[in-house]
Coordinates of C-alpha atoms in Angstrom, one line a residue:
X809 CA -15.5 4.8 16.4
X810 CA -16.6 5.8 12.9
X811 CA -15.5 3.8 10.0
X812 CA -14.4 5.2 6.6
X813 CA -15.2 1.7 5.2
X814 CA -18.6 2.8 3.8
X815 CA -16.8 5.4 1.7
X816 CA -15.1 3.2 -0.9
X817 CA -14.8 4.5 -4.4
X818 CA -14.7 1.7 -7.0
X819 CA -13.6 1.6 -10.7
X820 CA -12.8 -1.1 -13.2
X821 CA -14.8 -4.3 -13.1
X822 CA -17.4 -5.2 -10.5
X823 CA -16.1 -7.5 -7.8
X824 CA -18.5 -10.2 -9.0
X825 CA -17.1 -10.1 -12.5
X826 CA -13.4 -9.4 -11.8
X827 CA -10.6 -12.0 -11.8
X828 CA -8.3 -9.8 -9.8
X829 CA -8.6 -6.8 -7.5
X830 CA -6.5 -3.9 -6.3
X831 CA -6.8 -1.9 -3.1
X832 CA -5.5 1.6 -3.6
X833 CA -4.7 3.9 -0.7
X834 CA -4.4 7.7 -1.2
X835 CA -2.0 10.0 0.6
X836 CA -2.5 12.8 3.1
X837 CA -4.6 15.5 1.5
X838 CA -5.4 13.2 -1.4
X839 CA -8.6 11.4 -2.4
X840 CA -9.8 8.0 -3.5
X841 CA -10.7 9.4 -6.9
X842 CA -7.2 10.8 -7.2
X843 CA -5.4 7.5 -6.5
X844 CA -7.7 5.7 -8.9
X845 CA -6.5 7.9 -11.7
X846 CA -3.1 6.1 -11.5
X847 CA -4.9 3.0 -12.7
X848 CA -5.2 4.6 -16.1
X849 CA -1.5 4.0 -16.5
X850 CA -1.6 0.4 -15.1
X851 CA -2.3 -3.0 -16.7
X852 CA -5.5 -3.6 -14.8
X853 CA -8.0 -4.4 -17.5
X854 CA -9.6 -7.4 -15.6
X855 CA -9.4 -5.8 -12.1
X856 CA -11.8 -4.5 -9.7
X857 CA -10.3 -1.3 -8.2
X858 CA -11.2 -0.3 -4.7
X859 CA -10.1 3.0 -3.0
X860 CA -11.3 4.0 0.4
X861 CA -11.6 7.7 1.2
X862 CA -10.1 8.8 4.5
X863 CA -12.2 11.2 6.6
X864 CA -10.9 14.8 6.1
X865 CA -8.4 13.4 3.6
X866 CA -6.0 12.0 6.2
X867 CA -5.6 8.6 7.7
X868 CA -3.8 9.7 10.9
X869 CA -2.8 13.1 12.2
X870 CA 1.0 13.1 12.5
X871 CA 4.1 11.9 10.6
X872 CA 4.4 8.2 10.2
X873 CA 7.7 8.5 12.1
X874 CA 5.8 9.7 15.2
X875 CA 5.2 7.3 18.1
X876 CA 2.3 5.0 17.1
X877 CA 0.2 6.2 20.1
X878 CA 0.2 9.7 18.8
X879 CA -1.5 8.6 15.6
X880 CA -4.4 6.7 17.2
X881 CA -7.2 6.0 16.7
X882 CA -6.7 7.0 13.1
X883 CA -4.0 4.4 12.4
X884 CA -6.0 1.5 13.8
X885 CA -9.1 2.7 11.9
X886 CA -7.2 3.0 8.7
X887 CA -5.7 -0.5 9.1
X888 CA -9.1 -1.9 9.8
X889 CA -10.5 -0.3 6.7
X890 CA -7.9 -2.1 4.5
X891 CA -8.7 -5.3 6.4
X892 CA -12.5 -4.9 5.7
X893 CA -12.0 -4.3 2.0
X894 CA -9.7 -7.3 1.8
X895 CA -12.4 -9.4 3.5
X896 CA -15.0 -8.1 1.0
X897 CA -12.7 -9.1 -1.9
X898 CA -12.1 -12.5 -0.5
X899 CA -15.8 -13.0 0.1
X900 CA -16.4 -12.2 -3.5
X901 CA -14.4 -15.2 -4.4
X902 CA -11.1 -13.6 -5.5
X903 CA -8.2 -15.4 -4.0
X904 CA -5.4 -13.6 -2.1
X905 CA -2.8 -14.3 -4.8
X906 CA -5.0 -12.3 -7.2
X907 CA -5.2 -9.3 -4.8
X908 CA -2.8 -6.4 -5.1
X909 CA -2.2 -3.4 -2.8
X910 CA -1.0 0.1 -3.8
X911 CA -0.4 3.2 -1.8
X912 CA 1.2 6.6 -2.2
X913 CA 2.9 8.6 0.6
X914 CA 0.7 8.4 3.8
X915 CA -1.2 5.7 1.9
X916 CA 2.0 3.9 1.2
X917 CA 2.9 3.9 4.9
X918 CA -0.6 2.6 5.9
X919 CA -0.3 -0.1 3.2
X920 CA 3.2 -1.1 4.4
X921 CA 2.1 -1.4 8.0
X922 CA -1.0 -3.4 7.0
X923 CA 1.2 -5.8 4.9
X924 CA 3.8 -6.3 7.7
X925 CA 1.1 -7.1 10.2
X926 CA -0.8 -9.4 7.8
X927 CA 1.8 -10.9 5.5
X928 CA 0.4 -13.5 3.1
X929 CA 0.7 -14.6 -0.5
X930 CA -0.7 -11.6 -2.4
X931 CA -0.4 -10.9 -6.1
X932 CA 1.8 -7.9 -5.4
X933 CA 2.2 -4.6 -3.5
X934 CA 3.3 -1.2 -4.7
X935 CA 4.7 1.2 -2.0
X936 CA 5.3 4.6 -3.5
X937 CA 7.2 6.9 -1.0
X938 CA 6.5 5.1 2.3
X939 CA 7.4 2.5 4.9
X940 CA 6.3 0.9 8.0
X941 CA 4.9 3.1 10.8
X942 CA 6.3 4.3 14.1
X943 CA 9.1 6.2 15.8
X944 CA 11.0 2.9 16.0
X945 CA 10.3 -0.2 14.0
X946 CA 8.5 -2.7 16.3
X947 CA 8.9 -6.1 14.7
X948 CA 6.7 -7.8 17.4
X949 CA 3.7 -6.4 15.5
X950 CA 4.6 -8.2 12.3
X951 CA 3.6 -11.7 11.4
X952 CA 3.0 -14.0 8.5
X953 CA 4.9 -15.1 5.4
X954 CA 4.7 -13.3 2.0
X955 CA 5.5 -16.6 0.2
X956 CA 7.3 -14.8 -2.6
X957 CA 4.8 -11.9 -3.1
X958 CA 6.5 -9.3 -5.3
X959 CA 6.7 -5.9 -3.5
X960 CA 8.0 -2.7 -5.1
X961 CA 9.3 0.1 -2.8
X962 CA 10.2 3.3 -4.6
X963 CA 11.3 6.6 -3.0
X964 CA 13.5 9.6 -3.4
X965 CA 16.7 9.6 -1.3
X966 CA 15.9 13.1 -0.2
X967 CA 12.1 12.8 0.4
X968 CA 11.1 15.4 3.0
X969 CA 8.4 13.1 4.4
X970 CA 10.1 9.7 4.2
X971 CA 13.6 9.1 5.6
X972 CA 15.7 6.8 3.4
X973 CA 16.6 4.5 6.3
X974 CA 12.9 3.7 6.9
X975 CA 12.4 2.7 3.3
X976 CA 15.5 0.4 3.7
X977 CA 14.3 -1.0 7.0
X978 CA 10.9 -1.8 5.3
X979 CA 12.7 -3.5 2.5
X980 CA 14.6 -5.7 5.0
X981 CA 11.5 -6.5 7.0
X982 CA 9.5 -7.6 3.9
X983 CA 12.5 -9.6 2.5
X984 CA 12.9 -11.4 5.9
X985 CA 9.1 -12.2 5.8
X986 CA 9.5 -13.9 2.4
X987 CA 8.7 -11.2 -0.1
X988 CA 10.5 -10.7 -3.4
X989 CA 11.3 -7.0 -2.9
X990 CA 12.3 -4.5 -5.6
X991 CA 13.7 -1.4 -4.0
X992 CA 14.2 1.7 -6.1
X993 CA 15.8 4.8 -4.7
X994 CA 15.7 7.8 -7.0
X995 CA 18.5 10.4 -6.4
X996 CA 17.1 13.9 -5.7
X997 CA 13.7 12.6 -6.8
X998 CA 10.5 14.5 -6.1
X999 CA 7.7 13.3 -3.7
X1000 CA 5.6 11.8 -6.5
X1001 CA 4.9 8.6 -8.4
X1002 CA 7.5 8.4 -11.2
X1003 CA 7.2 6.8 -14.6
X1004 CA 9.9 4.3 -13.7
X1005 CA 7.7 3.1 -10.8
X1006 CA 4.7 2.7 -13.1
X1007 CA 6.8 0.7 -15.5
X1008 CA 8.1 -1.6 -12.7
X1009 CA 4.5 -1.9 -11.3
X1010 CA 3.2 -3.0 -14.7
X1011 CA 6.0 -5.6 -15.0
X1012 CA 4.7 -7.2 -11.8
X1013 CA 1.0 -6.8 -12.9
X1014 CA 1.7 -8.6 -16.2
X1015 CA 3.9 -11.3 -14.8
X1016 CA 1.2 -13.8 -14.4
X1017 CA -0.3 -13.1 -17.8
X1018 CA 2.9 -13.9 -19.8

């Protein structure tokens, strides 16, 4: 099985010099460079930013609402990539509570699924237009305790790719697992990252600095 892991685009500070880190996961058809551009609007001056590039710009072939088996092996590979990057950050001496995760669209779904399977005390997570993966929610895959990790879920109520009920289910799962969840549903909103989501993200990012 090939790994995308070797293809990680970085920005911000070097891991050896950073006090915090953010893993940024692009969407279907997107790129690592593209998701990193969002950081220009974020309060991440002291961060190492790490964005893996998916092979052929997609993490898995079908909708995140398809049966999990249909999206293998891409799904497992993508989850493993996030895990490897997380391990690299921890190995560099940055603690989990100073690590943040951000994803948009397919990247938000992959990030949601990774978090649900690997809950812990992170600095925060930002889920833009996404939710946990599968035709049905399988809570038996999920374990851990977020211990108050702030998680933002933002999505349109009419998103063509992301059903509202799956966003709400993801909010419930994260809350049950100990996260401090902010859910924002934007009426008739587009499938994009909105200025309001950036503002809410920055509130979480600057929380520990105030």
